[in-house]
mmCIF file of C-alpha atoms and ligand atoms in Angstrom:
data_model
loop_
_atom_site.group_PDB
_atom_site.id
_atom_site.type_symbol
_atom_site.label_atom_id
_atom_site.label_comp_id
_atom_site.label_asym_id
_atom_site.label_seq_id
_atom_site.Cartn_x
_atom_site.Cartn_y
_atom_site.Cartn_z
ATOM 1 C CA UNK I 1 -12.261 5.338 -17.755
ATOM 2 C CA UNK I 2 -13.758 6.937 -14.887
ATOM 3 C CA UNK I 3 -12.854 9.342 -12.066
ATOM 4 C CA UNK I 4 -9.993 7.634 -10.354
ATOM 5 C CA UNK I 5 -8.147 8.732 -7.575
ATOM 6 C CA UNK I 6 -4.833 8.289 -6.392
ATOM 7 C CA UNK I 7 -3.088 8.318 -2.756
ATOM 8 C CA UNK I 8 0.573 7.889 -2.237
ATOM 9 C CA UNK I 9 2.416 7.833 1.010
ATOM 10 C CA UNK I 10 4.838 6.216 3.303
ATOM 11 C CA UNK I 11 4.062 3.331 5.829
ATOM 12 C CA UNK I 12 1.997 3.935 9.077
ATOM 13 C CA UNK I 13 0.777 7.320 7.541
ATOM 14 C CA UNK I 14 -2.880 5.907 7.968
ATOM 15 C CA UNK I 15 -3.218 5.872 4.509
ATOM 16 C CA UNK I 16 -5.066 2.427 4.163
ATOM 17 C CA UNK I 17 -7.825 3.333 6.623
ATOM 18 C CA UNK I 18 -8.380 6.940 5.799
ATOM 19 C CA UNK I 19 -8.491 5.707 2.209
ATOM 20 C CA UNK I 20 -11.431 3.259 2.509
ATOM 21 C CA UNK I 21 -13.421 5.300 4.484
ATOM 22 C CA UNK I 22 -13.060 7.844 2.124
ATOM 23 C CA UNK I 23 -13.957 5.701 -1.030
ATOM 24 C CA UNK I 24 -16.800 4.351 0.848
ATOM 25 C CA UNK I 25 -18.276 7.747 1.382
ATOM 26 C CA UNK I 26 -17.870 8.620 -2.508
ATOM 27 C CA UNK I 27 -18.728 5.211 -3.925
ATOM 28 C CA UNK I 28 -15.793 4.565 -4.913
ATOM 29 C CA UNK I 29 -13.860 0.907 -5.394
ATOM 30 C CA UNK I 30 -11.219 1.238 -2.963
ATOM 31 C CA UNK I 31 -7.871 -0.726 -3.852
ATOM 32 C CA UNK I 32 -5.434 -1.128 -1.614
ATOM 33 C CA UNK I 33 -2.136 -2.112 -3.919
ATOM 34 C CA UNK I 34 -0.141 -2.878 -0.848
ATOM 35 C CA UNK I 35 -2.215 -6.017 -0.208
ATOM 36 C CA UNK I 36 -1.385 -7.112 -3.444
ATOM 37 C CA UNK I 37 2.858 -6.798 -2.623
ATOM 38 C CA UNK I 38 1.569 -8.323 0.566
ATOM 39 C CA UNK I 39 0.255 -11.469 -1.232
ATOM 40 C CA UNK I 40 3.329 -11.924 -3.628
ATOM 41 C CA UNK I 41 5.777 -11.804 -0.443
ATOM 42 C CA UNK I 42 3.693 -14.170 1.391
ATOM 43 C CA UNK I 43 4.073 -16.186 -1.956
ATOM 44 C CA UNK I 44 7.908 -15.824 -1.670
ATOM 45 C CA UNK I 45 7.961 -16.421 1.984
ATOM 46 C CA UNK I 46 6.470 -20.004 1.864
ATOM 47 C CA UNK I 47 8.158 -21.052 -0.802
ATOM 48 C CA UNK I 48 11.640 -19.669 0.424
ATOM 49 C CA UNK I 49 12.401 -18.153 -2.385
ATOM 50 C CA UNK I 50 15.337 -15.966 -2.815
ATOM 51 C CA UNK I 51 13.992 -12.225 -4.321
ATOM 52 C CA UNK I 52 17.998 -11.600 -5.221
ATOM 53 C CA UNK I 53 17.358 -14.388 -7.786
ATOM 54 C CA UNK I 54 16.311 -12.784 -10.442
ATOM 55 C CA UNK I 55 15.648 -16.119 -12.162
ATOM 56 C CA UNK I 56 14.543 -17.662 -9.519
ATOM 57 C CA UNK I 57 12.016 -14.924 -8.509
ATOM 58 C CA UNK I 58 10.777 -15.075 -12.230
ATOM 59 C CA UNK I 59 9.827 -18.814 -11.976
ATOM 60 C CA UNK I 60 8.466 -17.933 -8.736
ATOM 61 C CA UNK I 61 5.900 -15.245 -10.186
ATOM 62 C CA UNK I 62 5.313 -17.407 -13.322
ATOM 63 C CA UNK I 63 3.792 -19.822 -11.021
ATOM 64 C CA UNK I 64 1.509 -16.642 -9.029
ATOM 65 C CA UNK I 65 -1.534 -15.354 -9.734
ATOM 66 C CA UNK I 66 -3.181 -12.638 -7.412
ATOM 67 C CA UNK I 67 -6.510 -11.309 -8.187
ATOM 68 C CA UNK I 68 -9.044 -9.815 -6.072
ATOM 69 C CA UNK I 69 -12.350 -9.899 -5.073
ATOM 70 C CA UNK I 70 -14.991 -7.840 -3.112
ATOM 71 C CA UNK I 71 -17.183 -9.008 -0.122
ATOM 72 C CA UNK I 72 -19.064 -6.349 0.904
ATOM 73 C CA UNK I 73 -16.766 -3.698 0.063
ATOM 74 C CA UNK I 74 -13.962 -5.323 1.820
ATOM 75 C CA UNK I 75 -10.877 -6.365 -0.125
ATOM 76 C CA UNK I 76 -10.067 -9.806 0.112
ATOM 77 C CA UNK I 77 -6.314 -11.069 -1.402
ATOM 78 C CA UNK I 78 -6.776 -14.100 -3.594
ATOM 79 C CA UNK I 79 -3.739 -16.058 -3.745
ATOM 80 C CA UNK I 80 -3.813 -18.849 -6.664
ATOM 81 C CA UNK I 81 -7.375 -18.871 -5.960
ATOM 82 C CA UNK I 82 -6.980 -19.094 -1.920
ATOM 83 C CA UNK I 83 -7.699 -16.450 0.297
ATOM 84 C CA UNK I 84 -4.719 -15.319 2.153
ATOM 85 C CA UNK I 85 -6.339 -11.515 3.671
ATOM 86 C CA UNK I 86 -5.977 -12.825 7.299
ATOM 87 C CA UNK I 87 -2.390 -14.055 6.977
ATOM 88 C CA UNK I 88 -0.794 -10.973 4.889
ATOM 89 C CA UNK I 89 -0.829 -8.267 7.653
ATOM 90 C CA UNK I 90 2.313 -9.718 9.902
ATOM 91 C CA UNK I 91 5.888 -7.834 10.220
ATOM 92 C CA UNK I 92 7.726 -10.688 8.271
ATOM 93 C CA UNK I 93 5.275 -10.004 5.358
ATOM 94 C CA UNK I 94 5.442 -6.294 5.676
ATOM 95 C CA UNK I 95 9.095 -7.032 5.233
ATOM 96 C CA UNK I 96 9.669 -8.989 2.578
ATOM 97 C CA UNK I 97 7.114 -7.217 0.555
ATOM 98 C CA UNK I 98 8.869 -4.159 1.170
ATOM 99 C CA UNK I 99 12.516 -6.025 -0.383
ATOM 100 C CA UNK I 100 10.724 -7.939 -3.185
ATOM 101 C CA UNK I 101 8.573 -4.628 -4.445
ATOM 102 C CA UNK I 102 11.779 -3.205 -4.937
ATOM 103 C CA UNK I 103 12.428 -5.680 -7.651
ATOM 104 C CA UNK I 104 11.213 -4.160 -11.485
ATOM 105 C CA UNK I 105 9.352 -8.454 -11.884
ATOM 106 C CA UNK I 106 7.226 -8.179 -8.922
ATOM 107 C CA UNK I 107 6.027 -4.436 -10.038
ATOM 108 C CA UNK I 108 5.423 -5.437 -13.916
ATOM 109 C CA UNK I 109 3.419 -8.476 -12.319
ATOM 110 C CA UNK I 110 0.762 -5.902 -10.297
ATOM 111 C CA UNK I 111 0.775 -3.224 -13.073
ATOM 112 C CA UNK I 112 -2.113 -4.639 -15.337
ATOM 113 C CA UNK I 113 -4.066 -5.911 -12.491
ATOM 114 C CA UNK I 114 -3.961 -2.437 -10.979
ATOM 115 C CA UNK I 115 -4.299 -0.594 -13.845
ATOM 116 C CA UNK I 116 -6.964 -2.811 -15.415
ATOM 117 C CA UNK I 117 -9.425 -1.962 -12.070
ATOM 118 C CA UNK I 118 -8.542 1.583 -12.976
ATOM 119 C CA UNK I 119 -10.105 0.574 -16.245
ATOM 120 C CA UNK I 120 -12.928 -0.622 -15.444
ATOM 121 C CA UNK I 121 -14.613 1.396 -12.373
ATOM 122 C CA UNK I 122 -13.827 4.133 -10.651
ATOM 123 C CA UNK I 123 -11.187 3.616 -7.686
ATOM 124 C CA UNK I 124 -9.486 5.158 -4.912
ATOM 125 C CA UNK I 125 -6.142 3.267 -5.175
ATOM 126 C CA UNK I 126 -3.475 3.397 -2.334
ATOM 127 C CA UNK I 127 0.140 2.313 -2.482
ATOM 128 C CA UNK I 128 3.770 4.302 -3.059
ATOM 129 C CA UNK I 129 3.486 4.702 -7.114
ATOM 130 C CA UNK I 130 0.186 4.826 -7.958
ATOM 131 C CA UNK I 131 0.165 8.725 -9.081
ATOM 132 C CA UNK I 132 4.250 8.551 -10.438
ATOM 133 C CA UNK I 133 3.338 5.300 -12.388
ATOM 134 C CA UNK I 134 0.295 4.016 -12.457
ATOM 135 C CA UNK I 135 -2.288 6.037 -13.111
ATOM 136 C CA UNK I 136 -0.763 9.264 -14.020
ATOM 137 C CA UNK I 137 -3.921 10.656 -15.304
ATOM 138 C CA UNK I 138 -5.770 10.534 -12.265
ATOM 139 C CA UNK I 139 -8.483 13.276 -11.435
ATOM 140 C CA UNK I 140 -7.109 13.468 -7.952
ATOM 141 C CA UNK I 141 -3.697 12.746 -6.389
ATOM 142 C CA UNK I 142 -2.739 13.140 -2.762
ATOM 143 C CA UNK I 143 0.484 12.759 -0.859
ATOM 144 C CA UNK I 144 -0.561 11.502 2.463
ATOM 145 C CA UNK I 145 2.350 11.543 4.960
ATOM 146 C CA UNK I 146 3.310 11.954 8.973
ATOM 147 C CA UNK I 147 6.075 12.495 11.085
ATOM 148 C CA UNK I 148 8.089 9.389 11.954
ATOM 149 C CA UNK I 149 7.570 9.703 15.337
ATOM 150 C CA UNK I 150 3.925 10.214 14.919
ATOM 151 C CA UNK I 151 3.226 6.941 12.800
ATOM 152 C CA UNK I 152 5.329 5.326 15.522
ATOM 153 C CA UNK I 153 2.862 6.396 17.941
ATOM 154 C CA UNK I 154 0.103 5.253 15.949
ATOM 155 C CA UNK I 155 2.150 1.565 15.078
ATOM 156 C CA UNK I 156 2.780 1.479 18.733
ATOM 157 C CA UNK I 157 -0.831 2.332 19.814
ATOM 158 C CA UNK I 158 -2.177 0.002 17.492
ATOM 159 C CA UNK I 159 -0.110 -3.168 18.555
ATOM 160 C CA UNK I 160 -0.546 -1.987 22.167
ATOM 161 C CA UNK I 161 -4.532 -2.094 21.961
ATOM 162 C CA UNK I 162 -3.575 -5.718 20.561
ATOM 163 C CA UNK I 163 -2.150 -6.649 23.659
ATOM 164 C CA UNK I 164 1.317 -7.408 21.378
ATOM 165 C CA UNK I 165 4.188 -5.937 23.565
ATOM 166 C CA UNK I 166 6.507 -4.183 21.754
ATOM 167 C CA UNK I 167 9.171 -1.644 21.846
ATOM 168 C CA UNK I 168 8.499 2.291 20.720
ATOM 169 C CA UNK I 169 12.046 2.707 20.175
ATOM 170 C CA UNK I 170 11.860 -0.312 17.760
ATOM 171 C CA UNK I 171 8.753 0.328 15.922
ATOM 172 C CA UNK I 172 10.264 3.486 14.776
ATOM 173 C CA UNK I 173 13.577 2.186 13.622
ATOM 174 C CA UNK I 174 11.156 -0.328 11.586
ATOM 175 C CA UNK I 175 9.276 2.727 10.020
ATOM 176 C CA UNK I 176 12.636 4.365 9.059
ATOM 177 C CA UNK I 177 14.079 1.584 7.667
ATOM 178 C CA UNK I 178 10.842 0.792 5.381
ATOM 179 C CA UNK I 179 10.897 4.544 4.435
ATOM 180 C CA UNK I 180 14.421 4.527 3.522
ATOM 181 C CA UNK I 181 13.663 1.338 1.089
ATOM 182 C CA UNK I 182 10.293 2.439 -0.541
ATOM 183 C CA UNK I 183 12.401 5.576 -1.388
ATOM 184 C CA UNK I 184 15.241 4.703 -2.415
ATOM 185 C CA UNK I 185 14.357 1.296 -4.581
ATOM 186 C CA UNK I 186 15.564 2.379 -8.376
ATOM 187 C CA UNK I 187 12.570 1.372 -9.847
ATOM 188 C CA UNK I 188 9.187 3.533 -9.015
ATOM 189 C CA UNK I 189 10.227 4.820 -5.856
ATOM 190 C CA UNK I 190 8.407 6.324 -3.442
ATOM 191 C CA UNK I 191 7.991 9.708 -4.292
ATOM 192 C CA UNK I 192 5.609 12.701 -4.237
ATOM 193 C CA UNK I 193 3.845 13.224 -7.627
ATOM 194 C CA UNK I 194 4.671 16.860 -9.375
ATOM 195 C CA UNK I 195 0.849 17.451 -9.806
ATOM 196 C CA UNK I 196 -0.090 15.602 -5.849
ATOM 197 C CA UNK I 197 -1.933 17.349 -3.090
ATOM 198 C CA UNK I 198 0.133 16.651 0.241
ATOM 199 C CA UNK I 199 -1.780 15.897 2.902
ATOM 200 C CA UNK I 200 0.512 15.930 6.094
ATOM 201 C CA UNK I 201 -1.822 14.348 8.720
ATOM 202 C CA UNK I 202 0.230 14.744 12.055
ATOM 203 C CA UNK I 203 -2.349 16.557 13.589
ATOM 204 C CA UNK I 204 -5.277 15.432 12.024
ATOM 205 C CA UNK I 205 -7.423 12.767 13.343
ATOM 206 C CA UNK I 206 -8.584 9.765 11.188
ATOM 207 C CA UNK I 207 -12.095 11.761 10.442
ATOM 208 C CA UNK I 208 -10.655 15.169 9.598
ATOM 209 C CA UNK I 209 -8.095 12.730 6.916
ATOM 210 C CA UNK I 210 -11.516 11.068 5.256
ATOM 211 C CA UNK I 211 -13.420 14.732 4.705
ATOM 212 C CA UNK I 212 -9.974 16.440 3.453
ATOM 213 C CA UNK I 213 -9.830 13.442 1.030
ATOM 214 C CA UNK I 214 -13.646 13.615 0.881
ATOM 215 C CA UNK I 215 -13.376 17.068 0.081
ATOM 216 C CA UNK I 216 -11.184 17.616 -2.698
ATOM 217 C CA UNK I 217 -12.225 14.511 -4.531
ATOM 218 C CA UNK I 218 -15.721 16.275 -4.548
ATOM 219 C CA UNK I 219 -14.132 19.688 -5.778
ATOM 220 C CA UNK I 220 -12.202 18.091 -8.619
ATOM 221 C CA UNK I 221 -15.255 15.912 -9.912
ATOM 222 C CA UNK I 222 -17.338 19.101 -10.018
ATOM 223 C CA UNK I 223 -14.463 21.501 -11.682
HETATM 224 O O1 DC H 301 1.117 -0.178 2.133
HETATM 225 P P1 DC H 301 1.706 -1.481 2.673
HETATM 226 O O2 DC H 301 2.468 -1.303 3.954
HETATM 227 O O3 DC H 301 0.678 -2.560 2.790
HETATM 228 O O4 DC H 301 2.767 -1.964 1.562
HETATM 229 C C1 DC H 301 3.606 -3.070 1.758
HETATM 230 C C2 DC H 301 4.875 -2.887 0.937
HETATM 231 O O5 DC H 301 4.558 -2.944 -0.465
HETATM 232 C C3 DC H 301 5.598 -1.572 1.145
HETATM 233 O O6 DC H 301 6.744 -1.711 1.970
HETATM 234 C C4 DC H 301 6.031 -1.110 -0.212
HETATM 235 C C5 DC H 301 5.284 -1.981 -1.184
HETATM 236 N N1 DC H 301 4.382 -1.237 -2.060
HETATM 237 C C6 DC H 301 4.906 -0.733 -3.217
HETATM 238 O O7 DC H 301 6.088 -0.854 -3.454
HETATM 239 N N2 DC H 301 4.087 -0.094 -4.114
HETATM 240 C C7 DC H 301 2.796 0.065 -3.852
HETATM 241 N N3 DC H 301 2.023 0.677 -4.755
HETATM 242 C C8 DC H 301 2.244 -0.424 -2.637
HETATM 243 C C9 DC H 301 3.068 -1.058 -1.744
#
């Protein structure tokens, strides 16, 4: 096993882009584990299945395989073989990946795949659990978080430069209500790791986030 590096955080927090830049810079695999919830919702969503199911949801992911592949250091989502990266980033998605992760099937169905690329090379792996559960070895954990009302802004921002019109007020009831599921879910909920770095990033812009990450990475390999 190699150097491997883990960054935990709540949505909007800028993890996902601060993250790649950052493994790009160390030449590092970056995973982004989110993508892979992404691509078992979207799974769930087309086939209507009911996550409260428990049997039903275990048929489902019986019937799923994700794996991943690399094109030019981007992430693509494979999806029984077809590649669903364009179609995973919408708000339905976001949402019923947030409810299905919550349920222990969906997790135990990522946890090889992740931890198997932990394995292999070395990674910079984003998600909610990845230092708590995942890889609790890793050489480097951070807890990347913002304000609510600052990843609102940046939400809001971002769908506004999209020319999507949307409501601040609601964007931020949408962050707080994904928060209050990724933390509270009973099984690995998102939480900050005893032995984690936090990294609040309120008032740090995106390239002050890659060197702090950058950084520390480069301190720990060299300790
Ligand atoms: O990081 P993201 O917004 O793409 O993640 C989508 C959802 O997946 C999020 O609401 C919680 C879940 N998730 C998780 O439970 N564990 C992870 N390691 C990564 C994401």
């Amino acid at each position: 096993m190699g150097f491997n590096i883990a960054i935990d955080g709540p949505a909007g927090a800028g993890k996902s882009t601060a993250a790649r830049q950052a493994a790009q810079r160390l030449g590092f695999i970056y995973v982004d584990t989110g993508a892979m919830y992404r691509t078992i919702a979207l799974y769930l969503l087309r086939h209507h299945i009911d996550v409260e199911d428990e049997k039903t949801l275990q048929e489902a992911l019986d019937n799923i395989s994700v794996s991943i592949s690399y094109d030019n250091g981007v992430q693509h989502m494979l999806l029984n073989g077809e590649d669903v990266t364009g179609m995973i980033r919408t708000q339905e998605v976001s949402d019923e990946a947030s409810r299905s992760s919550a349920h222990p099937a969906v997790r135990q169905k990522l946890l090889q795949l992740q931890r198997g690329l932990a394995d292999t090379c070395d990674v910079l792996m984003d998600g909610r659990d990845i230092g708590t559960k995942i890889l609790p070895d890793a050489g480097l954990k951070i807890f990347l978080t913002a304000g609510v009302d600052e990843r609102a802004k940046r939400r809001y921002k971002e769908l506004e430069e999209k020319g999507e019109s949307v409501s601040f007020e609601e964007i931020r009831s949408q962050i707080e209500e994904r928060d209050y599921r990724d933390t509270h879910r009973e099984v690995s909920p998102l939480c900050q790791a005893a032995d984690a770095v936090l990294l609040d990033t309120s008032d740090m812009d995106l390239d002050m986030v890659v060197s702090a990450i950058v950084n520390m990475a480069k301190e720990r390999m060299n300790a």
